[in-house]
Short mmCIF file of C-alpha atoms and ligand atoms in Angstrom, two decimals:
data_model
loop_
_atom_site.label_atom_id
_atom_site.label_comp_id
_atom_site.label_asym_id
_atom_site.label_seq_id
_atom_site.Cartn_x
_atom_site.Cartn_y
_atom_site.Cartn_z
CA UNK A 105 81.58 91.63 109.10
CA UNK A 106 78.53 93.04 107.54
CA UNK A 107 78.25 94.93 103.70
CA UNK A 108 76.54 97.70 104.48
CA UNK A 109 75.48 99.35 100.83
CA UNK A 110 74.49 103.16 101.72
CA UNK A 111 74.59 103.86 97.97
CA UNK A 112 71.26 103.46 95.28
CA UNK A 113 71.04 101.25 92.72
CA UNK A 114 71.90 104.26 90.60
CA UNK A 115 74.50 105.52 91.90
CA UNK A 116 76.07 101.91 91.84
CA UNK A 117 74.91 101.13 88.19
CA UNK A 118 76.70 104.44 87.55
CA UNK A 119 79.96 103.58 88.92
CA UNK A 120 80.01 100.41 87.20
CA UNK A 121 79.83 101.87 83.88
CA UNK A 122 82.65 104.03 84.59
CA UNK A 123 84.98 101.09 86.16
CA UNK A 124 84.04 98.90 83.29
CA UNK A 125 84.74 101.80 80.60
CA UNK A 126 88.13 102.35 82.19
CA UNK A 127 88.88 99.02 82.29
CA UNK A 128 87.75 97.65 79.13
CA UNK A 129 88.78 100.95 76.87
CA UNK A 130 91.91 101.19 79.04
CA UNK A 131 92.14 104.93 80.69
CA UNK A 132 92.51 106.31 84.18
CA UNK A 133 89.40 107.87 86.01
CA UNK A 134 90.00 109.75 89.49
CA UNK A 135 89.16 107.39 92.68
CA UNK A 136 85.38 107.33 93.21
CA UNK A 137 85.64 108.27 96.27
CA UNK A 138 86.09 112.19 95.52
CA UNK A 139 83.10 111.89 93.79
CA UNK A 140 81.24 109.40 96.76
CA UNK A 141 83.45 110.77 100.07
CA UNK A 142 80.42 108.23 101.92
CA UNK A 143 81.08 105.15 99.97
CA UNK A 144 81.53 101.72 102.14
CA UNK A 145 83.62 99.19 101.67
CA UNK A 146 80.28 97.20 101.10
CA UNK A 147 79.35 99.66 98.55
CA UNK A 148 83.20 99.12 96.87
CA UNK A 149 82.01 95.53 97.14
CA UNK A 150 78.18 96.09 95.78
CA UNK A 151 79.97 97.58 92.99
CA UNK A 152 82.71 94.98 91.85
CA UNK A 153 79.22 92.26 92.14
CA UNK A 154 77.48 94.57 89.25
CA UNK A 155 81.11 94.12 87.31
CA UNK A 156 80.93 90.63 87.87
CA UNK A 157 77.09 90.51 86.35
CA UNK A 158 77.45 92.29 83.64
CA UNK A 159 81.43 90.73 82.58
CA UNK A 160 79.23 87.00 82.90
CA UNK A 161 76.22 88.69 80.86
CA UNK A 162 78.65 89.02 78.24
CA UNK A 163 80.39 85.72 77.91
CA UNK A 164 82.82 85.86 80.41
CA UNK A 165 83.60 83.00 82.38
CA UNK A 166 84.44 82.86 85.91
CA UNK A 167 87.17 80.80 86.95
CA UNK A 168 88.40 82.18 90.25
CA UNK A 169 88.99 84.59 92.61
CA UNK A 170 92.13 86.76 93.87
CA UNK A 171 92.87 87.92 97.56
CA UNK A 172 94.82 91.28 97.43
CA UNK A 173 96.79 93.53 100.01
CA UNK A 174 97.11 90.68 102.13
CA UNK A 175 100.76 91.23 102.84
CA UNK A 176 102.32 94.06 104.76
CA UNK A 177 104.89 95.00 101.31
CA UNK A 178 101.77 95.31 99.29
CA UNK A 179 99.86 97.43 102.32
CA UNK A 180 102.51 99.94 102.71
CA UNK A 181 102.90 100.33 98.77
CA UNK A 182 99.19 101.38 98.46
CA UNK A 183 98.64 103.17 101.70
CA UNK A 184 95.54 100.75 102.24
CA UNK A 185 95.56 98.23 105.45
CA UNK A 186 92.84 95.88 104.73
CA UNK A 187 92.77 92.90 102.65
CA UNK A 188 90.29 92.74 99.76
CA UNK A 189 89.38 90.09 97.05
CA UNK A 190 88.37 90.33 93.43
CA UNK A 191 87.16 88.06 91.12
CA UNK A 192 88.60 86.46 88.06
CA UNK A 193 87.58 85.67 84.51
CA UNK A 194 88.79 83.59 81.40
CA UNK A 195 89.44 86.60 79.96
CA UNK A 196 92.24 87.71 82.25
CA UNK A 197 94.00 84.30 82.09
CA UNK A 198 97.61 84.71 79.94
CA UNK A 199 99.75 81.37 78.98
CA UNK A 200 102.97 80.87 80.47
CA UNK A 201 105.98 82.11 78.43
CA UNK A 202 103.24 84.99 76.46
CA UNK A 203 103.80 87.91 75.31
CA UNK A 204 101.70 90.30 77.27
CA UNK A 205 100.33 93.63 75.40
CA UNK A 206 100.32 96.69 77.34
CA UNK A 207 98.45 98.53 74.89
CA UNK A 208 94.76 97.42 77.01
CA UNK A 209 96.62 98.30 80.19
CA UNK A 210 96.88 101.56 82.04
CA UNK A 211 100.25 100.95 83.89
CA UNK A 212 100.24 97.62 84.50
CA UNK A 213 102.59 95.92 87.41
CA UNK A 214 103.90 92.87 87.60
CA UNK A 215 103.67 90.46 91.51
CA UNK A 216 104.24 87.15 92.79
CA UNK A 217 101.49 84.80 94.61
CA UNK A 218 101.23 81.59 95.47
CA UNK A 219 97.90 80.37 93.81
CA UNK A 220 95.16 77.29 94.92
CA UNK A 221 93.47 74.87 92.97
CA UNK A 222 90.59 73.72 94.97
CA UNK A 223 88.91 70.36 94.94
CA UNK A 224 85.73 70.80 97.71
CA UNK A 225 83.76 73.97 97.74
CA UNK A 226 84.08 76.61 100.81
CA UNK A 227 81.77 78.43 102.53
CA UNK A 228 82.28 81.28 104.95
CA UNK A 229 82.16 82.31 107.39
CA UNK A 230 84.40 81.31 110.01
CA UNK A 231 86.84 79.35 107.37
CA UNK A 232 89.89 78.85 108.67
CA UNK A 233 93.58 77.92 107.35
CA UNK A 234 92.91 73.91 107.77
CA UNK A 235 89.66 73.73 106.08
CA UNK A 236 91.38 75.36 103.39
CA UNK A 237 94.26 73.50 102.83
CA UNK A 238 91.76 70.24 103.59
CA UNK A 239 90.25 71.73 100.46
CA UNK A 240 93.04 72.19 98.56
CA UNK A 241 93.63 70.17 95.07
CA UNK A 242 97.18 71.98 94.36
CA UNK A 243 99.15 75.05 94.55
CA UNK A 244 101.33 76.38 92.05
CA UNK A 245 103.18 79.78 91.51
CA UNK A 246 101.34 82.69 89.63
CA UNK A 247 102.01 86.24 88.92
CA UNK A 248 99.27 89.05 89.09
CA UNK A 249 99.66 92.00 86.62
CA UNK A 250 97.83 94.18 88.34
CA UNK A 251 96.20 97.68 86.81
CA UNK A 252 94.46 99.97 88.80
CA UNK A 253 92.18 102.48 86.68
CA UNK A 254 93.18 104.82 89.32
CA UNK A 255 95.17 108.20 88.12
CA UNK A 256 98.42 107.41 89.45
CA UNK A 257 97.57 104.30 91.04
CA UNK A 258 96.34 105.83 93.65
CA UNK A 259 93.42 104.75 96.09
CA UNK A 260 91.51 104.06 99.08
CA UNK A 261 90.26 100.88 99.79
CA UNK A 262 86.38 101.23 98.36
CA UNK A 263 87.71 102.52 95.51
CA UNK A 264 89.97 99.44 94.80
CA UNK A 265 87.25 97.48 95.73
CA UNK A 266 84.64 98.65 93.10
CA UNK A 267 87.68 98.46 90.83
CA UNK A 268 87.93 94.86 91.48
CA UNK A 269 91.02 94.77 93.22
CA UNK A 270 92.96 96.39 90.45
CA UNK A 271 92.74 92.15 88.65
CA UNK A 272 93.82 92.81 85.04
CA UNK A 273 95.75 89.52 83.95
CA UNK A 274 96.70 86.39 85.23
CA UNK A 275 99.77 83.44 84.65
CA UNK A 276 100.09 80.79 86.50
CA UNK A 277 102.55 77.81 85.58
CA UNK A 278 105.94 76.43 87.20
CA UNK A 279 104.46 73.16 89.09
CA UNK A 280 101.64 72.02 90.61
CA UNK A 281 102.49 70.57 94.27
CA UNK A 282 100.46 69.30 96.89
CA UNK A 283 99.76 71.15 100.07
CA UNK A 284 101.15 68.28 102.16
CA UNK A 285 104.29 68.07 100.44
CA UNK A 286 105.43 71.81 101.28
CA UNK A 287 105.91 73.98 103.71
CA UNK A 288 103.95 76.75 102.68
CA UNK A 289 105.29 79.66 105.11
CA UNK A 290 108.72 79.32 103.95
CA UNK A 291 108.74 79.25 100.57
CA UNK A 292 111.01 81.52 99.11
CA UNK A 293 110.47 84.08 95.90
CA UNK A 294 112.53 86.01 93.58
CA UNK A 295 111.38 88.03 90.91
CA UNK A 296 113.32 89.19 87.77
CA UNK A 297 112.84 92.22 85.32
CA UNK A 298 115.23 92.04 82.52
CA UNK A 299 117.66 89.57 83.98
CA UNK A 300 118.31 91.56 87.42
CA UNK A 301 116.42 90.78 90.74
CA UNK A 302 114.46 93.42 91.33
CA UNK A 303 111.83 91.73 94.98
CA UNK A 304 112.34 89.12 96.54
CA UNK A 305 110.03 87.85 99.96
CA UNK A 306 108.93 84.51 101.39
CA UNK A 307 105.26 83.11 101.40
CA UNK A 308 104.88 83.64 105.27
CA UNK A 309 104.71 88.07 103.98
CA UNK A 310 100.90 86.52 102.91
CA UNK A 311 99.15 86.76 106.63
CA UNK A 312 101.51 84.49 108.10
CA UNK A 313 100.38 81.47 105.92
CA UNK A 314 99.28 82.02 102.24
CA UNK A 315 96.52 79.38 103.32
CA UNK A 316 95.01 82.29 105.78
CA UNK A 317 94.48 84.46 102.78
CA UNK A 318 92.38 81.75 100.98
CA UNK A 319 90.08 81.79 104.35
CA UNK A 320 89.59 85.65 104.31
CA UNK A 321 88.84 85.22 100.71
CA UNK A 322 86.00 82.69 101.73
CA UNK A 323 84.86 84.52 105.07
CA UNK A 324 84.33 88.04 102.59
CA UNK A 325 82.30 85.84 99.80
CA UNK A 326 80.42 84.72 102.33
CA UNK A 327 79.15 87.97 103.53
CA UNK A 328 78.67 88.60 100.05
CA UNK A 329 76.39 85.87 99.89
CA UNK A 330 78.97 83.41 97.63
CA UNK A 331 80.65 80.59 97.80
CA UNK A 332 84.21 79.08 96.60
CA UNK A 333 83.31 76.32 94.52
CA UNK A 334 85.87 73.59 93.68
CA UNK A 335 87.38 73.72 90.82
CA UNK A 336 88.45 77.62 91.49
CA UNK A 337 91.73 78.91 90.62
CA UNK A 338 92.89 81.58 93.70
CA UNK A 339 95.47 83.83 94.23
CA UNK A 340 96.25 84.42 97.78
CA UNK A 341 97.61 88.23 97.01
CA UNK A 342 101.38 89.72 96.57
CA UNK A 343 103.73 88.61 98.56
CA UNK A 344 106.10 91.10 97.50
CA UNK A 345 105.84 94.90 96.44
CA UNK A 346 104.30 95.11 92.75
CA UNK A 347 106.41 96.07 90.10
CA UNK A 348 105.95 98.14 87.38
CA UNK A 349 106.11 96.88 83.75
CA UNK A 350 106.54 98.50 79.93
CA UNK A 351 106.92 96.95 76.46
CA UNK A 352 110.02 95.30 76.26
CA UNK A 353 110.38 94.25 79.71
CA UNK A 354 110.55 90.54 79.94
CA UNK A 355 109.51 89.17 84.08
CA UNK A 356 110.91 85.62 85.64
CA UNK A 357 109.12 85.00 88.76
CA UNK A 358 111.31 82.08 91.04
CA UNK A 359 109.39 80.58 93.63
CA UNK A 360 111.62 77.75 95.84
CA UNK A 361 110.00 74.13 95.10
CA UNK A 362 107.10 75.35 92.75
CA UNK A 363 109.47 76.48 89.62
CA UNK A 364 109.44 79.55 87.76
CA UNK A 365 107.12 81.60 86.02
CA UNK A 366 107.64 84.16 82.88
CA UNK A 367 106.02 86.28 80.54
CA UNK A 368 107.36 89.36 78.72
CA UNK A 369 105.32 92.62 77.86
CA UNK A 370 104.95 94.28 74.60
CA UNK A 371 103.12 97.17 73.01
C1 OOG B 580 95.33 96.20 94.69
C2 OOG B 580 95.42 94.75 94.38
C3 OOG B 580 96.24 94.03 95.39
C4 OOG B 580 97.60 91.98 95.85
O1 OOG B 580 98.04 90.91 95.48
O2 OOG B 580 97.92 92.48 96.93
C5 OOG B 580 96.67 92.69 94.96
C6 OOG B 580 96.49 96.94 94.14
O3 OOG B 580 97.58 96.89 94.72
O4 OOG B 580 96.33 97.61 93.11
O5 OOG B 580 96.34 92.16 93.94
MG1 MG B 581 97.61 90.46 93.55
#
């Protein structure tokens, strides 16, 4: 796969500012798209790199990436069929057990992944599922809280893109296991709002193998001209549907052999 950019420099500078002004100051903006009914996905993609620039120009640190719609529950939620990655900062990173504000957030939602800490740096393309988990330090459980600056949350997929996968905030925790010691398909995950179950899935919902995810996330850097070095942090994308979250709400994530994770949200 090949990024072709159709749009100018302009035009792409442009739509940066307005992602990063709805993201930073919080508000909804209509999808770009019925503004640019031409964008490409490599344009989406040309977009989220100027993000990525000008988040680093100002301090932020980068400290992984995330791999998003990469299960079919997360596909049919957002109408969108092809899997996507993002990248993350220190800024998006939240401790275990934290209360969350919502008052930065547009309408945030809450979803399970299984996450990879990497030891050896990847390069695309043609990464594959062994090579990753060869390059695999640990995995642990993580949930997204995802916030599209979409109106609605609604999108296409080179809007999502630009919007950098909809990444808001981060926690990982429960416990670190290595690759060998699991079986990574099978792994079973409940999530919790306010003491009822409210998703539950299994890891194999992630492209068959969560691992596969990690290898699409490396084959689409690649084409972007980047690597994955070691010492990343990755989410391999929702393996259930998100859920939505609002102050008060308090979120235990149970993933079989990798322990829980929880947060709660406030204003
Ligand atoms: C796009 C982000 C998808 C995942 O894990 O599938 C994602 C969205 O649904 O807003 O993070
Ligand atoms: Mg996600």
């Amino acid at each position: 796969m090949r990024m072709n950019v159709t749009l100018s420099r302009e035009d792409i500078v442009r739509l940066c500012e307005r992602v990063e002004g709805a993201q930073t100051r919080a508000y909804a903006i209509p999808k770009l798209t019925d503004e640019y009914p031409g964008m490409t996905m490599g344009d989406g993609y040309a977009v989220q790199s100027e993000l990525r620039r000008r988040f680093l120009a100002q301090g932020h640190r980068l400290v992984g990436w995330k791999a998003g719609l990469t299960s079919k529950a997360k596909m049919q939620q957002m109408g969108v069929s092809v899997p996507s990655i993002g990248f993350l900062t220190d800024r998006m990173a939240r401790p275990e057990n934290s209360a969350i504000s919502t008052a930065d957030l547009v309408h945030p939602r809450v979803e399970c992944e299984v996450a990879f800490v990497m030891k050896k740096t990847l390069r695309g393309p043609n990464c594959t599922r062994d090579e990753v988990l060869a390059a695999t330090d640990y995995v642990l459980p993580a949930v997204e809280v995802i916030d599209s600056r979409f109106s609605g949350f609604k999108f296409d997929l080179e809007s999502v893109v630009a919007d950098n996968g909809s990444s808001a905030r981060f926690v990982g925790g429960g416990r670190a296991r290595y690759v060998e010691e699991l079986d990574l398909r099978t792994l079973g995950v409940v999530m919790e709002k306010n003491g009822e179950i409210v998703t539950m899935g299994a890891s194999a919902a992630v492209l068959g193998h969560p691992a596969e995810a990690i290898a699409m996330l490396v084959n689409i850097l690649a084409d972007l001209g980047e690597e994955l070095p070691a010492g990343s942090f990755v989410m391999s994308g929702g393996i259930t549907e998100a859920v939505a979250v609002k102050p008060g709400d308090s979120i235990v994530a149970r993933f079989q052999e990798l322990g829980s994770v929880s947060m709660r949200f406030v204003e």
